[in-house]
Amino acid sequence: MNLIDVKNLTKRFPMGKGEFTALKNINITIGKGEFVGLIGPSGSGKTTLLNILGSLDVPSDGEAIVLGNSIGALSAKQSAMLRKESLGFIFQSYNLLQVHTVYENVEFPLLLLKLPAAERKMMVMEALAWVGLTDKAKSKPPQLSGGECQRVAIARAMVKRPSLVLADEPTANLDAANSHNILKTMEALNRDLNTTFVFATHDEKVIGYLRRKIFLLDGRIDKDEVVEHS
Amino acid sequence: MIKFLVKGLLRDKSRSQMPIIVVAIGVMLTVFIHAYINGFMGDTIELNARFSHGHLKVMTKGYADNMSQTPNDLALLDSDSLLSSLQREYPTVAWVTRIQFGGLVDAPDSTGETRAQGPAMGMGIDFLSPASSEVERLNIPKSLVRGRLIQNAGEALISNLFAEKLGVLPGDVVTLIGSTMNGSMSMYNFTIVGTIAFGAEALDRGALIVDIEDARYALDMQNAAGEVLGFLEGGFYSDDDAIAIAQRFNALHADSSSEYAPVMKSLSQQGNMGSYVSLLNTWTGIISSIFVLAMALVLWNAGLLGSLRRYGEFGVRLAMGEEKGHVYRTLIYESVVIGVIGTAIGTAIGLFFALLLQVYGIDISGMMEGAAMMMPTVIKARITPADYYLGLIPGLVSTVVGSMLAGVGIYRRQTAKLFKELEA
């Protein structure tokens, strides 16, 4: 079953008096449990596509169906519901809430789901265990290293066990050791929980972990290749 | 969720402490300035009321027509019965008789020859009746510079400046040379028992204060008074109340055909005091409004900026699945909390400083030398009921409106753009 089904997707942005076409007639399908990357240089449209898949933006033409929902047809409330229940996000600059503790940051998606406190606690501690940060639960983001912050962001994205995690340049602010650490964590979560990961990246370290690589160039799919890891 | 948001608000000082301080300062200034303007404007009116105009004044029609000349030949006759009748008809108003008179004060030397002379502005007030509150109304005990208050008939107080000019000391005898109410010349000796400084340049130049019975003897005004002054309950002038009382009195007693018929005038109906009262009210309103508006704009802007810098955070929250309406509502709730706390603190501090100024005042006598107008030389604030809620306009309304406007961006921008602003 396809988790994501993108058909003839085009995205245009207004630019001055004219328009800029960021995505041109994109067609892709992504199945459950995939570990896939949208790869391309800056301006290739990978983040735009990721935003549409995350229902943070809508297509200008064509269709993007995510978990059975046509993104362009969703109301704001339905989009929020989709993100709240089924999607996880990992951002380049972590985007943690700076005044809240690690525990509270990871707990936030569960608060939106209105889960009971005991259940939330269990799920947060489990998510922190996945990323090896149980001892940092009471720390605040400014007290953590970049690698630790990104692991908190992964825990936050994974805590509600979403079907799909969208990661936009997740290693861009990390050194090589931390990048590999993060990627191994995500790879393990993908394997153990069968969560689908979609990356937008041009980082060679990330690309090395991907099992499917979709290359974008000037808003078009240039190449789509499946990698067989030994 | 509420606990989560409250924690965020309390921990992020730029979201809580700073906005509360900004709102509190804005509200404090608004409350203080409003009380200050009210006090200064109100003091000027009250000073004029206490010393010359009253909140209400009853005079004969002829006296009223020539009031600037204090024509005692047109004084109220049988003033005691008029006073009793006024006290009966308007029991909430404090009524007092007064005689204002002009004359020449002559200070003799040891041989009885004139040593110095000067024009005096005399005032006969009820000094010696046990029930009289005139001494307190005119703040005479606190205005005493040297000597003592009047305790016996034939004694007088003189303004300190005037006494220095004449070279008169307490214990000296001076002669008032004036005219009786019948137009003949009057000479009457007073023993100066004290010197006073009212703090109003116009009064302090030549004031001579005597007991009203002495004034009556000196000016041949037995059972007569130039004017009967009324002071409204609470001690503060209310134009509407005063005009209503004056209209009621005049409907019963006024007679346009008789020079001696009594007429009652409110403070605003006397001379140029009407335009002065209306000018003061207008300027109080304008200055207060400008200041409230200016503070409202400042705090509106603060609310706007405080919310704009959080677009990134809103973007993340929206990405996590929080609904736009919920983000917007929490933003408004936060600004309401900030506005209420800031307004309460600002109002309390503003009232505290206003109270200090109301009690102690600021002495500006050095700037008032030579002033012809009767204005207070000590500026005092006056706290009015409006000061308790006025701060809500800039403090709460503007802060919330600023946040509401900033929050509109949550709806108008694509969610993707919102959290991109965090990364910028």
PDB file of N, CA and C in Angstrom, chain A residues 84-127:
ATOM      1  N   LYS A  84      -1.159  16.261  13.426  1.00  0.00           N
ATOM      2  CA  LYS A  84      -1.192  15.920  14.853  1.00  0.00           C
ATOM      3  C   LYS A  84      -1.152  14.407  15.067  1.00  0.00           C
ATOM      4  N   GLU A  85      -1.887  13.664  14.239  1.00  0.00           N
ATOM      5  CA  GLU A  85      -2.053  12.223  14.481  1.00  0.00           C
ATOM      6  C   GLU A  85      -1.040  11.348  13.748  1.00  0.00           C
ATOM      7  N   SER A  86      -0.625  11.787  12.572  1.00  0.00           N
ATOM      8  CA  SER A  86       0.115  10.837  11.731  1.00  0.00           C
ATOM      9  C   SER A  86       1.479  11.281  11.250  1.00  0.00           C
ATOM     10  N   LEU A  87       1.821  12.579  11.409  1.00  0.00           N
ATOM     11  CA  LEU A  87       3.088  13.050  10.844  1.00  0.00           C
ATOM     12  C   LEU A  87       4.042  13.533  11.933  1.00  0.00           C
ATOM     13  N   GLY A  88       5.319  13.307  11.690  1.00  0.00           N
ATOM     14  CA  GLY A  88       6.354  13.853  12.568  1.00  0.00           C
ATOM     15  C   GLY A  88       7.297  14.694  11.740  1.00  0.00           C
ATOM     16  N   PHE A  89       7.808  15.763  12.325  1.00  0.00           N
ATOM     17  CA  PHE A  89       8.710  16.660  11.595  1.00  0.00           C
ATOM     18  C   PHE A  89      10.053  16.765  12.298  1.00  0.00           C
ATOM     19  N   ILE A  90      11.110  16.768  11.502  1.00  0.00           N
ATOM     20  CA  ILE A  90      12.445  17.052  12.036  1.00  0.00           C
ATOM     21  C   ILE A  90      13.022  18.171  11.176  1.00  0.00           C
ATOM     22  N   PHE A  91      13.428  19.232  11.849  1.00  0.00           N
ATOM     23  CA  PHE A  91      13.889  20.411  11.112  1.00  0.00           C
ATOM     24  C   PHE A  91      15.412  20.547  11.182  1.00  0.00           C
ATOM     25  N   GLN A  92      15.925  21.275  10.211  1.00  0.00           N
ATOM     26  CA  GLN A  92      17.362  21.531  10.150  1.00  0.00           C
ATOM     27  C   GLN A  92      17.870  22.180  11.446  1.00  0.00           C
ATOM     28  N   SER A  93      17.130  23.178  11.937  1.00  0.00           N
ATOM     29  CA  SER A  93      17.608  23.891  13.140  1.00  0.00           C
ATOM     30  C   SER A  93      16.829  23.458  14.389  1.00  0.00           C
ATOM     31  N   TYR A  94      16.427  22.225  14.390  1.00  0.00           N
ATOM     32  CA  TYR A  94      15.794  21.544  15.528  1.00  0.00           C
ATOM     33  C   TYR A  94      14.433  22.127  15.906  1.00  0.00           C
ATOM     34  N   ASN A  95      14.359  23.479  15.988  1.00  0.00           N
ATOM     35  CA  ASN A  95      13.107  24.152  16.345  1.00  0.00           C
ATOM     36  C   ASN A  95      12.489  23.627  17.640  1.00  0.00           C
ATOM     37  N   LEU A  96      13.340  23.488  18.626  1.00  0.00           N
ATOM     38  CA  LEU A  96      12.817  23.090  19.939  1.00  0.00           C
ATOM     39  C   LEU A  96      12.311  24.349  20.646  1.00  0.00           C
ATOM     40  N   LEU A  97      11.374  24.161  21.563  1.00  0.00           N
ATOM     41  CA  LEU A  97      10.875  25.299  22.346  1.00  0.00           C
ATOM     42  C   LEU A  97      11.886  25.533  23.476  1.00  0.00           C
ATOM     43  N   GLN A  98      12.599  26.624  23.377  1.00  0.00           N
ATOM     44  CA  GLN A  98      13.793  26.858  24.191  1.00  0.00           C
ATOM     45  C   GLN A  98      13.541  26.928  25.698  1.00  0.00           C
ATOM     46  N   VAL A  99      12.365  27.387  26.096  1.00  0.00           N
ATOM     47  CA  VAL A  99      12.140  27.552  27.540  1.00  0.00           C
ATOM     48  C   VAL A  99      11.586  26.285  28.191  1.00  0.00           C
ATOM     49  N   HIS A 100      11.293  25.287  27.355  1.00  0.00           N
ATOM     50  CA  HIS A 100      10.754  24.048  27.904  1.00  0.00           C
ATOM     51  C   HIS A 100      11.847  22.988  28.006  1.00  0.00           C
ATOM     52  N   THR A 101      11.661  22.084  28.952  1.00  0.00           N
ATOM     53  CA  THR A 101      12.661  21.026  29.135  1.00  0.00           C
ATOM     54  C   THR A 101      12.566  20.034  27.981  1.00  0.00           C
ATOM     55  N   VAL A 102      13.569  19.166  27.931  1.00  0.00           N
ATOM     56  CA  VAL A 102      13.580  18.097  26.921  1.00  0.00           C
ATOM     57  C   VAL A 102      12.292  17.289  27.044  1.00  0.00           C
ATOM     58  N   TYR A 103      11.943  16.942  28.285  1.00  0.00           N
ATOM     59  CA  TYR A 103      10.736  16.148  28.527  1.00  0.00           C
ATOM     60  C   TYR A 103       9.508  16.876  27.967  1.00  0.00           C
ATOM     61  N   GLU A 104       9.402  18.169  28.280  1.00  0.00           N
ATOM     62  CA  GLU A 104       8.217  18.933  27.845  1.00  0.00           C
ATOM     63  C   GLU A 104       8.160  19.085  26.324  1.00  0.00           C
ATOM     64  N   ASN A 105       9.333  19.253  25.707  1.00  0.00           N
ATOM     65  CA  ASN A 105       9.360  19.351  24.244  1.00  0.00           C
ATOM     66  C   ASN A 105       8.840  18.077  23.600  1.00  0.00           C
ATOM     67  N   VAL A 106       9.284  16.951  24.146  1.00  0.00           N
ATOM     68  CA  VAL A 106       8.869  15.670  23.566  1.00  0.00           C
ATOM     69  C   VAL A 106       7.396  15.394  23.894  1.00  0.00           C
ATOM     70  N   GLU A 107       6.965  15.900  25.023  1.00  0.00           N
ATOM     71  CA  GLU A 107       5.586  15.666  25.458  1.00  0.00           C
ATOM     72  C   GLU A 107       4.568  16.472  24.637  1.00  0.00           C
ATOM     73  N   PHE A 108       5.029  17.595  24.057  1.00  0.00           N
ATOM     74  CA  PHE A 108       4.099  18.526  23.417  1.00  0.00           C
ATOM     75  C   PHE A 108       3.132  17.883  22.400  1.00  0.00           C
ATOM     76  N   PRO A 109       3.626  17.030  21.467  1.00  0.00           N
ATOM     77  CA  PRO A 109       2.678  16.417  20.508  1.00  0.00           C
ATOM     78  C   PRO A 109       1.615  15.564  21.200  1.00  0.00           C
ATOM     79  N   LEU A 110       1.986  14.982  22.346  1.00  0.00           N
ATOM     80  CA  LEU A 110       1.027  14.132  23.074  1.00  0.00           C
ATOM     81  C   LEU A 110      -0.022  14.986  23.786  1.00  0.00           C
ATOM     82  N   LEU A 111       0.378  16.191  24.200  1.00  0.00           N
ATOM     83  CA  LEU A 111      -0.596  17.118  24.815  1.00  0.00           C
ATOM     84  C   LEU A 111      -1.672  17.474  23.794  1.00  0.00           C
ATOM     85  N   LEU A 112      -1.230  17.668  22.538  1.00  0.00           N
ATOM     86  CA  LEU A 112      -2.197  17.998  21.488  1.00  0.00           C
ATOM     87  C   LEU A 112      -3.159  16.839  21.253  1.00  0.00           C
ATOM     88  N   LEU A 113      -2.674  15.624  21.495  1.00  0.00           N
ATOM     89  CA  LEU A 113      -3.534  14.443  21.314  1.00  0.00           C
ATOM     90  C   LEU A 113      -4.403  14.171  22.544  1.00  0.00           C
ATOM     91  N   LYS A 114      -4.194  14.996  23.579  1.00  0.00           N
ATOM     92  CA  LYS A 114      -4.982  14.910  24.815  1.00  0.00           C
ATOM     93  C   LYS A 114      -4.898  13.523  25.471  1.00  0.00           C
ATOM     94  N   LEU A 115      -3.705  12.962  25.470  1.00  0.00           N
ATOM     95  CA  LEU A 115      -3.521  11.655  26.114  1.00  0.00           C
ATOM     96  C   LEU A 115      -3.401  11.860  27.629  1.00  0.00           C
ATOM     97  N   PRO A 116      -3.771  10.848  28.419  1.00  0.00           N
ATOM     98  CA  PRO A 116      -3.652  10.977  29.880  1.00  0.00           C
ATOM     99  C   PRO A 116      -2.193  11.125  30.305  1.00  0.00           C
ATOM    100  N   ALA A 117      -1.985  11.766  31.453  1.00  0.00           N
ATOM    101  CA  ALA A 117      -0.629  12.093  31.910  1.00  0.00           C
ATOM    102  C   ALA A 117       0.246  10.846  32.055  1.00  0.00           C
ATOM    103  N   ALA A 118      -0.319   9.783  32.609  1.00  0.00           N
ATOM    104  CA  ALA A 118       0.482   8.574  32.843  1.00  0.00           C
ATOM    105  C   ALA A 118       0.949   7.983  31.514  1.00  0.00           C
ATOM    106  N   GLU A 119       0.050   7.955  30.556  1.00  0.00           N
ATOM    107  CA  GLU A 119       0.390   7.421  29.235  1.00  0.00           C
ATOM    108  C   GLU A 119       1.433   8.296  28.546  1.00  0.00           C
ATOM    109  N   ARG A 120       1.257   9.616  28.726  1.00  0.00           N
ATOM    110  CA  ARG A 120       2.220  10.557  28.124  1.00  0.00           C
ATOM    111  C   ARG A 120       3.614  10.308  28.690  1.00  0.00           C
ATOM    112  N   LYS A 121       3.659  10.136  29.997  1.00  0.00           N
ATOM    113  CA  LYS A 121       4.958   9.957  30.653  1.00  0.00           C
ATOM    114  C   LYS A 121       5.665   8.708  30.124  1.00  0.00           C
ATOM    115  N   MET A 122       4.883   7.636  30.002  1.00  0.00           N
ATOM    116  CA  MET A 122       5.454   6.383  29.527  1.00  0.00           C
ATOM    117  C   MET A 122       6.002   6.548  28.096  1.00  0.00           C
ATOM    118  N   MET A 123       5.200   7.214  27.250  1.00  0.00           N
ATOM    119  CA  MET A 123       5.596   7.370  25.849  1.00  0.00           C
ATOM    120  C   MET A 123       6.798   8.297  25.705  1.00  0.00           C
ATOM    121  N   VAL A 124       6.838   9.367  26.516  1.00  0.00           N
ATOM    122  CA  VAL A 124       7.962  10.308  26.435  1.00  0.00           C
ATOM    123  C   VAL A 124       9.249   9.608  26.863  1.00  0.00           C
ATOM    124  N   MET A 125       9.183   8.865  27.972  1.00  0.00           N
ATOM    125  CA  MET A 125      10.392   8.201  28.463  1.00  0.00           C
ATOM    126  C   MET A 125      10.876   7.145  27.457  1.00  0.00           C
ATOM    127  N   GLU A 126       9.910   6.490  26.809  1.00  0.00           N
ATOM    128  CA  GLU A 126      10.268   5.502  25.796  1.00  0.00           C
ATOM    129  C   GLU A 126      10.972   6.183  24.606  1.00  0.00           C
ATOM    130  N   ALA A 127      10.414   7.336  24.191  1.00  0.00           N
ATOM    131  CA  ALA A 127      11.010   8.062  23.060  1.00  0.00           C
ATOM    132  C   ALA A 127      12.402   8.569  23.417  1.00  0.00           C
TER     133      ALA A 127
END
